């Protein structure tokens, strides 16, 4: 059996360097690789490009990298919850490429699947389509989008085993499965790491072949961005 | 009287049919779920990865692994499913979602919509809106008829960066229900006590008014 386990987050992030491109799973603050983000902050790598649906909030998630001016470029679909992000973007310190959410997911999936490019109708006729090839299929216009290229992918899963197999939970799944195997090195952090053989193969969402390094995160804050509850009658 | 945001949502809820899978955008569209008849079966999709979305959790029962596209804590109903983002947009792009309800800053009479960016001012991003409007067959826009300065948001041409082209079919505003037809807004219904003249004044784009325009009832 092939083992993917590394001892800790330091080992998991070995090899990250200035100027690299990272993919990070998560939607809002749900399902973000908290431990890897903390390590990227500690390593203080600079000039990085981050592919992530959102940019965290001011004091959590990718917002922590923004605070230290580590990010050169963000590729995201929605960045509305982060004042520091908006400030850096409007002042021109931060380069930002906003792309449709489904296109972002599919560009990850294409990289994972060895598909260099694909056509999608999303963004046709908008500024997203500027400079891109367009083509009509079945009477409808589409634009050509390319697979991402990234050095590291940072994934958060609920459970994993030493063979790198992953199981996600709830809507913390989001972009995480699509980013597995989409970068040169996929690092998965999990809340619970078990020996291979303990997870039922029927339950695996992502097979270990897409994961190079796996470790159990030391702790998880799992912060809620927008707590909304209803009253009991 | 112009409609309240709740009444806009209530009016849109009447467009929801039995067996529909529905995607609700942030803002007024989210309220639509509160007004859907309870004798029909409807499932709400949230593009971050849940089908069968339920109401907000009771206090103390919130789960950080269970949120909607607005990052609010939610619950999952019986029969719900979770999935990744690529599969979520397969549902949307593949036209498996029957109805999309979203907000807009501007709509043009040819069905163009702008709702993601005010250059130099508001830069939040499009999220899933561009995928939704590019693929959905059935799109209803929930919006205010005019902006705070009283200027029309139903235009001949959008002035803001577009989210999608020729895609809006129906619009429910605080003043009226309108359809996009022949490169114009066709007036279908009026808010209670709002006259055709009021709506004409508030609509910059070409407005088709034919016959008696019924008043909405609540």
Short mmCIF file of C-alpha atoms in Angstrom, two decimals:
data_model
loop_
_atom_site.label_atom_id
_atom_site.label_comp_id
_atom_site.label_asym_id
_atom_site.label_seq_id
_atom_site.Cartn_x
_atom_site.Cartn_y
_atom_site.Cartn_z
CA UNK A 1 0.00 0.00 0.00
CA UNK A 2 1.21 3.49 -0.79
CA UNK A 3 1.34 5.79 2.21
CA UNK A 4 0.76 9.53 1.88
CA UNK A 5 1.05 10.50 5.52
CA UNK A 6 3.37 13.30 6.60
CA UNK A 7 4.09 14.09 10.24
CA UNK A 8 2.76 17.62 10.46
CA UNK A 9 1.87 20.81 8.65
CA UNK A 10 5.55 21.85 8.40
CA UNK A 11 6.35 18.74 6.42
CA UNK A 12 3.14 19.03 4.42
CA UNK A 13 4.08 22.51 3.22
CA UNK A 14 7.73 21.67 2.44
CA UNK A 15 8.73 23.15 -0.89
CA UNK A 16 6.45 26.16 -0.97
CA UNK A 17 8.33 29.21 -2.19
CA UNK A 18 7.92 32.84 -3.14
CA UNK A 19 6.10 33.47 -6.41
CA UNK A 20 4.25 30.15 -6.50
CA UNK A 21 0.62 29.55 -7.42
CA UNK A 22 -1.60 27.93 -4.81
CA UNK A 23 -5.08 26.46 -5.04
CA UNK A 24 -7.06 26.57 -1.81
CA UNK A 25 -10.36 24.82 -1.16
CA UNK A 26 -13.27 26.32 0.71
CA UNK A 27 -16.36 28.43 0.21
CA UNK A 28 -16.40 31.45 2.47
CA UNK A 29 -14.79 30.11 5.63
CA UNK A 30 -16.38 26.69 5.25
CA UNK A 31 -13.97 23.90 4.35
CA UNK A 32 -10.83 26.04 4.22
CA UNK A 33 -7.42 24.43 4.95
CA UNK A 34 -6.92 26.33 8.22
CA UNK A 35 -3.69 24.63 9.26
CA UNK A 36 -1.99 25.06 5.90
CA UNK A 37 -3.03 28.71 5.74
CA UNK A 38 -1.51 29.26 9.21
CA UNK A 39 1.70 27.62 7.98
CA UNK A 40 1.81 29.80 4.84
CA UNK A 41 1.50 32.82 7.16
CA UNK A 42 4.33 31.46 9.36
CA UNK A 43 6.56 30.80 6.33
CA UNK A 44 5.71 34.28 5.06
CA UNK A 45 6.07 33.30 1.40
CA UNK A 46 5.64 36.37 -0.77
CA UNK A 47 4.36 37.23 -4.20
CA UNK A 48 2.05 34.26 -4.42
CA UNK A 49 -0.99 33.75 -6.62
CA UNK A 50 -4.00 32.22 -4.89
CA UNK A 51 -6.80 30.43 -6.67
CA UNK A 52 -9.66 30.34 -4.20
CA UNK A 53 -13.37 31.08 -4.53
CA UNK A 54 -13.19 33.72 -1.81
CA UNK A 55 -10.48 35.66 0.00
CA UNK A 56 -11.47 35.00 3.60
CA UNK A 57 -12.40 37.76 6.03
CA UNK A 58 -10.09 40.42 7.44
CA UNK A 59 -8.74 38.29 10.28
CA UNK A 60 -9.27 34.70 9.14
CA UNK A 61 -8.70 32.47 6.15
CA UNK A 62 -6.81 34.06 3.26
CA UNK A 63 -7.34 37.42 4.94
CA UNK A 64 -4.35 36.46 7.11
CA UNK A 65 -2.09 36.27 4.04
CA UNK A 66 -3.49 39.56 2.77
CA UNK A 67 -2.64 41.25 6.08
CA UNK A 68 1.02 40.33 5.57
CA UNK A 69 0.92 41.41 1.89
CA UNK A 70 1.88 37.90 0.81
CA UNK A 71 -0.53 37.70 -2.09
CA UNK A 72 0.38 39.21 -5.45
CA UNK A 73 -2.67 37.97 -7.30
CA UNK A 74 -6.07 36.49 -6.38
CA UNK A 75 -8.20 34.43 -8.74
CA UNK A 76 -11.68 34.27 -7.20
CA UNK A 77 -15.37 34.55 -7.97
CA UNK A 78 -16.51 36.60 -4.98
CA UNK A 79 -14.48 38.74 -2.61
CA UNK A 80 -17.15 40.81 -0.92
CA UNK A 81 -16.47 40.08 2.74
CA UNK A 82 -12.99 41.47 3.12
CA UNK A 83 -12.30 45.19 3.56
CA UNK A 84 -8.50 44.83 3.40
CA UNK A 85 -8.88 42.93 0.15
CA UNK A 86 -11.00 45.67 -1.34
CA UNK A 87 -8.53 48.31 -0.22
CA UNK A 88 -5.51 46.50 -1.75
CA UNK A 89 -7.44 45.87 -4.96
CA UNK A 90 -8.67 49.44 -5.43
CA UNK A 91 -5.20 50.83 -4.66
CA UNK A 92 -3.64 48.50 -7.23
CA UNK A 93 -1.39 46.66 -4.73
CA UNK A 94 -3.24 43.44 -5.40
CA UNK A 95 -3.94 42.00 -8.82
CA UNK A 96 -7.38 40.41 -9.02
CA UNK A 97 -8.94 38.18 -11.61
CA UNK A 98 -12.64 37.70 -10.96
CA UNK A 99 -14.14 34.74 -12.79
CA UNK A 100 -17.52 32.99 -12.68
CA UNK A 101 -17.84 30.45 -9.88
CA UNK A 102 -18.75 27.53 -12.16
CA UNK A 103 -15.87 28.40 -14.46
CA UNK A 104 -13.50 28.42 -11.48
CA UNK A 105 -14.69 24.96 -10.43
CA UNK A 106 -14.43 23.64 -13.97
CA UNK A 107 -10.93 25.09 -14.52
CA UNK A 108 -9.85 23.14 -11.42
CA UNK A 109 -11.62 20.03 -12.63
CA UNK A 110 -10.05 20.37 -16.08
CA UNK A 111 -6.58 20.55 -14.51
CA UNK A 112 -7.40 17.50 -12.39
CA UNK A 113 -8.66 15.59 -15.44
CA UNK A 114 -6.04 16.43 -18.05
CA UNK A 115 -8.40 18.56 -20.13
CA UNK A 116 -6.48 21.65 -21.30
CA UNK A 117 -9.50 23.83 -22.06
CA UNK A 118 -13.27 23.80 -22.44
CA UNK A 119 -16.13 25.94 -23.71
CA UNK A 120 -18.71 27.45 -21.38
CA UNK A 121 -21.53 29.96 -21.95
CA UNK A 122 -20.78 31.69 -18.63
CA UNK A 123 -19.50 35.21 -19.18
CA UNK A 124 -20.18 35.43 -22.91
CA UNK A 125 -20.85 39.06 -23.86
CA UNK A 126 -19.31 40.35 -20.60
CA UNK A 127 -15.83 41.63 -19.71
CA UNK A 128 -14.96 38.07 -18.63
CA UNK A 129 -14.97 37.13 -22.32
CA UNK A 130 -12.52 39.84 -23.37
CA UNK A 131 -9.57 38.39 -25.26
CA UNK A 132 -10.99 34.87 -25.22
CA UNK A 133 -11.95 32.71 -28.17
CA UNK A 134 -15.69 32.32 -28.63
CA UNK A 135 -17.63 29.79 -30.62
CA UNK A 136 -21.24 28.85 -31.31
CA UNK A 137 -22.56 25.43 -30.30
CA UNK A 138 -26.23 24.51 -30.79
CA UNK A 139 -27.15 28.10 -31.56
CA UNK A 140 -25.57 29.49 -28.42
CA UNK A 141 -22.31 31.35 -27.88
CA UNK A 142 -19.59 29.99 -25.60
CA UNK A 143 -16.13 31.12 -24.55
CA UNK A 144 -12.95 29.08 -24.26
CA UNK A 145 -11.58 28.73 -20.75
CA UNK A 146 -8.30 27.03 -19.79
CA UNK A 147 -7.33 24.59 -17.07
CA UNK A 148 -5.48 26.13 -14.14
CA UNK A 149 -1.83 25.44 -13.49
CA UNK A 150 -0.73 25.49 -9.86
CA UNK A 151 2.25 24.42 -7.76
CA UNK A 152 0.40 23.41 -4.62
CA UNK A 153 -3.21 22.55 -3.85
CA UNK A 154 -4.33 22.87 -0.22
CA UNK A 155 -7.37 20.75 0.56
CA UNK A 156 -9.49 20.40 3.68
CA UNK A 157 -11.41 17.16 4.16
CA UNK A 158 -13.37 15.76 7.10
CA UNK A 159 -11.81 12.32 7.26
CA UNK A 160 -8.92 10.76 5.49
CA UNK A 161 -6.77 7.65 5.66
CA UNK A 162 -3.05 7.04 5.37
CA UNK A 163 -3.50 6.09 1.71
CA UNK A 164 -4.75 9.63 1.02
CA UNK A 165 -8.41 8.73 0.52
CA UNK A 166 -10.75 11.56 1.48
CA UNK A 167 -14.29 12.05 2.74
CA UNK A 168 -15.87 15.49 2.94
CA UNK A 169 -18.72 16.73 5.09
CA UNK A 170 -21.71 18.93 4.21
CA UNK A 171 -21.10 22.06 2.18
CA UNK A 172 -17.49 22.13 3.41
CA UNK A 173 -16.95 19.90 0.36
CA UNK A 174 -17.34 22.72 -2.22
CA UNK A 175 -14.16 23.23 -4.31
CA UNK A 176 -12.01 20.80 -2.33
CA UNK A 177 -12.65 17.65 -4.38
CA UNK A 178 -12.24 19.59 -7.66
CA UNK A 179 -8.81 20.85 -6.61
CA UNK A 180 -7.43 17.42 -5.64
CA UNK A 181 -4.84 16.42 -8.19
CA UNK A 182 -5.22 19.75 -9.99
CA UNK A 183 -1.87 21.14 -8.77
CA UNK A 184 1.62 19.61 -8.94
CA UNK A 185 1.41 18.69 -5.27
CA UNK A 186 -1.88 18.17 -3.45
CA UNK A 187 -1.74 18.58 0.33
CA UNK A 188 -4.79 17.37 2.23
CA UNK A 189 -5.44 18.25 5.85
CA UNK A 190 -8.16 16.34 7.67
CA UNK A 191 -9.96 16.54 10.99
CA UNK A 192 -9.51 12.82 11.52
CA UNK A 193 -6.79 10.66 10.00
CA UNK A 194 -7.32 6.90 10.22
CA UNK A 195 -5.24 3.88 9.11
CA UNK A 196 -5.93 2.66 5.57
CA UNK A 197 -8.65 0.03 5.66
CA UNK A 198 -10.82 1.77 8.22
CA UNK A 199 -12.82 3.79 5.72
CA UNK A 200 -15.33 1.88 3.60
CA UNK A 201 -14.13 2.16 -0.04
CA UNK A 202 -17.78 2.82 -0.97
CA UNK A 203 -17.73 6.04 1.03
CA UNK A 204 -14.57 7.59 -0.44
CA UNK A 205 -15.21 10.88 -2.27
CA UNK A 206 -11.65 11.36 -3.54
CA UNK A 207 -9.27 8.42 -4.08
CA UNK A 208 -5.76 8.74 -2.67
CA UNK A 209 -4.20 8.82 -6.14
CA UNK A 210 -5.07 12.53 -6.29
CA UNK A 211 -3.32 13.32 -3.00
CA UNK A 212 0.46 13.50 -2.38
CA UNK A 213 0.54 14.45 1.32
CA UNK A 214 -2.00 14.01 4.08
CA UNK A 215 -1.96 14.97 7.76
CA UNK A 216 -4.35 15.53 10.62
CA UNK A 217 -4.76 19.21 11.44
CA UNK A 218 -3.72 20.16 14.95
CA UNK A 219 -6.89 22.13 15.63
CA UNK A 220 -9.86 23.52 13.78
CA UNK A 221 -11.61 26.76 14.62
CA UNK A 222 -14.23 26.28 11.86
CA UNK A 223 -15.39 29.84 12.20
CA UNK A 224 -18.92 30.72 11.05
CA UNK A 225 -18.96 33.76 8.79
CA UNK A 226 -22.65 34.59 8.88
CA UNK A 227 -24.43 32.94 11.81
CA UNK A 228 -28.15 32.93 11.05
CA UNK A 229 -30.61 31.16 13.33
CA UNK A 230 -34.35 31.06 13.89
CA UNK A 231 -36.20 31.32 17.15
CA UNK A 232 -37.84 28.29 18.71
CA UNK A 233 -41.62 28.67 18.84
CA UNK B 1 -48.54 51.48 -2.80
CA UNK B 2 -45.29 50.08 -4.05
CA UNK B 3 -44.56 46.54 -2.91
CA UNK B 4 -42.34 45.82 0.06
CA UNK B 5 -39.40 43.46 -0.44
CA UNK B 6 -41.49 40.73 1.22
CA UNK B 7 -44.32 41.35 -1.24
CA UNK B 8 -41.94 41.17 -4.20
CA UNK B 9 -40.82 37.78 -2.86
CA UNK B 10 -44.43 36.76 -2.27
CA UNK B 11 -45.38 37.63 -5.87
CA UNK B 12 -42.39 35.73 -7.27
CA UNK B 13 -43.27 32.71 -5.15
CA UNK B 14 -46.43 32.33 -7.27
CA UNK B 15 -44.18 31.50 -10.24
CA UNK B 16 -42.79 28.45 -8.47
CA UNK B 17 -44.43 25.23 -9.68
CA UNK B 18 -44.75 21.75 -8.24
CA UNK B 19 -41.62 19.67 -8.86
CA UNK B 20 -39.32 22.63 -9.47
CA UNK B 21 -35.66 22.73 -8.49
CA UNK B 22 -35.01 26.39 -7.71
CA UNK B 23 -31.85 28.44 -7.21
CA UNK B 24 -32.31 31.56 -5.11
CA UNK B 25 -29.87 34.45 -5.20
CA UNK B 26 -28.88 36.65 -2.27
CA UNK B 27 -31.23 39.40 -1.00
CA UNK B 28 -34.93 39.53 -1.96
CA UNK B 29 -34.70 36.14 -3.78
CA UNK B 30 -33.79 34.40 -0.50
CA UNK B 31 -37.13 35.56 0.93
CA UNK B 32 -39.05 33.70 -1.79
CA UNK B 33 -38.61 30.41 0.10
CA UNK B 34 -40.84 31.79 2.87
CA UNK B 35 -43.80 32.23 0.52
CA UNK B 36 -43.89 29.06 -1.56
CA UNK B 37 -47.23 27.22 -1.21
CA UNK B 38 -46.88 24.27 1.11
CA UNK B 39 -49.05 21.97 -1.03
CA UNK B 40 -46.33 21.73 -3.72
CA UNK B 41 -42.97 19.94 -3.69
CA UNK B 42 -40.01 22.22 -4.37
CA UNK B 43 -36.29 21.77 -3.71
CA UNK B 44 -33.91 24.69 -3.27
CA UNK B 45 -30.40 24.45 -4.65
CA UNK B 46 -27.57 26.49 -3.22
CA UNK B 47 -24.62 26.64 -5.59
CA UNK B 48 -22.02 26.09 -2.89
CA UNK B 49 -23.18 22.48 -2.82
CA UNK B 50 -26.58 21.54 -1.40
CA UNK B 51 -29.87 20.49 -2.90
CA UNK B 52 -32.80 20.31 -0.51
CA UNK B 53 -31.84 23.33 1.55
CA UNK B 54 -34.01 23.90 4.62
CA UNK B 55 -34.64 26.85 6.94
CA UNK B 56 -32.10 28.47 9.25
CA UNK B 57 -31.12 26.24 12.20
CA UNK B 58 -32.40 26.76 15.71
CA UNK B 59 -29.97 28.57 17.95
CA UNK B 60 -27.26 26.20 19.14
CA UNK B 61 -27.84 23.77 16.27
CA UNK B 62 -25.77 25.67 13.70
CA UNK B 63 -23.09 23.72 11.83
CA UNK B 64 -20.07 25.44 10.26
CA UNK B 65 -20.06 22.70 7.59
CA UNK B 66 -23.59 23.60 6.48
CA UNK B 67 -24.05 27.02 4.87
CA UNK B 68 -25.77 28.57 1.85
CA UNK B 69 -24.34 30.71 -0.95
CA UNK B 70 -24.70 33.78 1.28
CA UNK B 71 -22.51 31.99 3.88
CA UNK B 72 -25.49 31.84 6.26
CA UNK B 73 -25.94 28.76 8.43
CA UNK B 74 -28.76 26.55 7.12
CA UNK B 75 -30.29 23.11 7.56
CA UNK B 76 -30.77 20.27 5.12
CA UNK B 77 -34.23 18.77 4.58
CA UNK B 78 -35.20 15.13 4.22
CA UNK B 79 -33.94 13.95 0.81
CA UNK B 80 -31.19 16.56 0.65
CA UNK B 81 -27.78 15.94 -0.93
CA UNK B 82 -24.33 17.53 -0.80
CA UNK B 83 -21.93 17.76 -3.73
CA UNK B 84 -18.84 19.53 -4.98
CA UNK B 85 -18.76 22.83 -6.87
CA UNK B 86 -18.20 21.26 -10.31
CA UNK B 87 -21.26 19.07 -9.87
CA UNK B 88 -23.25 22.02 -8.56
CA UNK B 89 -22.56 23.94 -11.75
CA UNK B 90 -23.30 20.84 -13.82
CA UNK B 91 -26.81 21.15 -12.39
CA UNK B 92 -26.89 24.82 -13.38
CA UNK B 93 -25.07 24.77 -16.74
CA UNK B 94 -26.73 21.49 -17.67
CA UNK B 95 -30.14 23.15 -17.17
CA UNK B 96 -31.31 20.71 -14.53
CA UNK B 97 -32.36 23.62 -12.32
CA UNK B 98 -35.87 24.74 -13.37
CA UNK B 99 -35.97 28.29 -12.06
CA UNK B 100 -33.39 30.89 -11.14
CA UNK B 101 -34.36 33.95 -9.11
CA UNK B 102 -31.79 36.68 -8.66
CA UNK B 103 -31.37 40.35 -7.95
CA UNK B 104 -30.11 43.02 -10.36
CA UNK B 105 -28.74 46.54 -10.39
CA UNK B 106 -29.91 47.07 -13.98
CA UNK B 107 -31.90 45.17 -16.60
CA UNK B 108 -32.10 46.19 -20.26
CA UNK B 109 -35.07 45.76 -22.56
CA UNK B 110 -33.21 43.08 -24.57
CA UNK B 111 -32.84 40.94 -21.43
CA UNK B 112 -29.27 41.96 -20.53
CA UNK B 113 -28.58 42.04 -16.80
CA UNK B 114 -25.93 43.81 -14.69
CA UNK B 115 -25.54 42.88 -11.04
CA UNK B 116 -21.91 42.28 -10.16
CA UNK B 117 -19.78 45.37 -10.42
CA UNK B 118 -19.79 49.14 -10.14
CA UNK B 119 -16.45 50.18 -11.64
CA UNK B 120 -14.17 51.91 -9.16
CA UNK B 121 -16.71 51.55 -6.40
CA UNK B 122 -18.21 48.17 -5.63
CA UNK B 123 -16.06 45.22 -6.56
CA UNK B 124 -17.37 42.06 -5.01
CA UNK B 125 -17.40 39.66 -7.92
CA UNK B 126 -19.99 37.70 -9.83
CA UNK B 127 -19.99 34.52 -7.74
CA UNK B 128 -22.24 32.07 -9.56
CA UNK B 129 -24.41 34.72 -11.23
CA UNK B 130 -22.73 34.59 -14.66
CA UNK B 131 -23.03 30.80 -14.82
CA UNK B 132 -26.66 31.00 -13.72
CA UNK B 133 -27.80 33.65 -16.19
CA UNK B 134 -25.86 32.14 -19.10
CA UNK B 135 -27.51 28.76 -18.74
CA UNK B 136 -30.86 29.01 -17.00
CA UNK B 137 -33.92 28.87 -19.24
CA UNK B 138 -36.19 30.43 -16.71
CA UNK B 139 -34.82 33.51 -14.97
CA UNK B 140 -36.86 35.88 -12.82
CA UNK B 141 -35.26 39.07 -11.59
CA UNK B 142 -36.28 40.60 -8.27
CA UNK B 143 -35.37 44.27 -8.02
CA UNK B 144 -36.42 47.79 -7.15
CA UNK B 145 -37.78 49.66 -10.17
CA UNK B 146 -35.64 52.73 -9.50
CA UNK B 147 -32.46 53.53 -7.56
CA UNK B 148 -32.30 55.68 -4.45
CA UNK B 149 -32.00 58.80 -6.60
CA UNK B 150 -35.25 57.84 -8.36
CA UNK B 151 -33.58 56.87 -11.65
CA UNK B 152 -34.92 53.91 -13.58
CA UNK B 153 -33.10 50.57 -13.36
CA UNK B 154 -35.11 49.21 -16.31
CA UNK B 155 -33.15 50.61 -19.20
CA UNK B 156 -32.77 50.67 -22.97
CA UNK B 157 -29.19 49.53 -22.41
CA UNK B 158 -27.32 48.63 -19.23
CA UNK B 159 -24.69 51.16 -18.21
CA UNK B 160 -22.89 48.87 -15.75
CA UNK B 161 -20.66 45.90 -16.71
CA UNK B 162 -22.90 43.04 -17.82
CA UNK B 163 -23.45 39.77 -16.01
CA UNK B 164 -25.18 38.17 -19.00
CA UNK B 165 -26.77 39.00 -22.33
CA UNK B 166 -30.35 38.39 -23.57
CA UNK B 167 -31.18 36.18 -20.65
CA UNK B 168 -33.82 37.77 -18.40
CA UNK B 169 -37.40 36.67 -19.14
CA UNK B 170 -39.40 38.15 -16.29
CA UNK B 171 -38.94 40.95 -13.77
CA UNK B 172 -40.80 41.62 -10.54
CA UNK B 173 -40.18 45.08 -9.10
CA UNK B 174 -41.75 47.07 -6.30
CA UNK B 175 -44.02 48.63 -8.95
CA UNK B 176 -44.80 45.97 -11.53
CA UNK B 177 -44.44 42.55 -13.11
CA UNK B 178 -42.91 42.76 -16.56
CA UNK B 179 -41.79 40.38 -19.29
CA UNK B 180 -39.02 40.91 -21.82
CA UNK B 181 -40.62 40.72 -25.27
CA UNK B 182 -39.57 42.01 -28.70
CA UNK B 183 -36.76 44.09 -27.26
CA UNK B 184 -39.13 45.82 -24.84
CA UNK B 185 -40.58 45.55 -21.36
CA UNK B 186 -44.16 44.28 -21.53
CA UNK B 187 -46.21 45.38 -18.54
CA UNK B 188 -48.11 42.42 -17.08
CA UNK B 189 -49.26 43.52 -13.62
CA UNK B 190 -49.26 46.64 -11.46
CA UNK B 191 -48.60 46.90 -7.75
CA UNK B 192 -51.76 47.82 -5.81
CA UNK B 193 -52.53 51.51 -6.28
CA UNK B 194 -49.67 52.09 -8.74
CA UNK B 195 -50.87 53.50 -12.07
CA UNK B 196 -49.66 52.65 -15.57
CA UNK B 197 -48.47 56.26 -15.74
CA UNK B 198 -46.35 55.80 -12.59
CA UNK B 199 -44.72 52.75 -14.16
CA UNK B 200 -44.13 54.53 -17.48
CA UNK B 201 -42.41 57.37 -15.64
CA UNK B 202 -40.20 54.94 -13.71
CA UNK B 203 -39.20 52.91 -16.80
CA UNK B 204 -36.51 54.31 -19.09
CA UNK B 205 -36.66 51.40 -21.54
CA UNK B 206 -39.47 50.90 -24.07
CA UNK B 207 -42.63 49.79 -22.31
CA UNK B 208 -45.44 47.88 -24.02
CA UNK B 209 -48.82 48.45 -22.42
CA UNK B 210 -51.72 46.60 -24.04
CA UNK B 211 -55.26 46.38 -22.73
CA UNK B 212 -56.18 46.50 -19.08
CA UNK B 213 -53.25 45.89 -16.76
CA UNK B 214 -54.44 43.93 -13.72
CA UNK B 215 -53.51 44.96 -10.22
CA UNK B 216 -51.68 42.42 -8.01
CA UNK B 217 -53.57 41.20 -4.98
CA UNK B 218 -52.11 40.04 -1.68
#
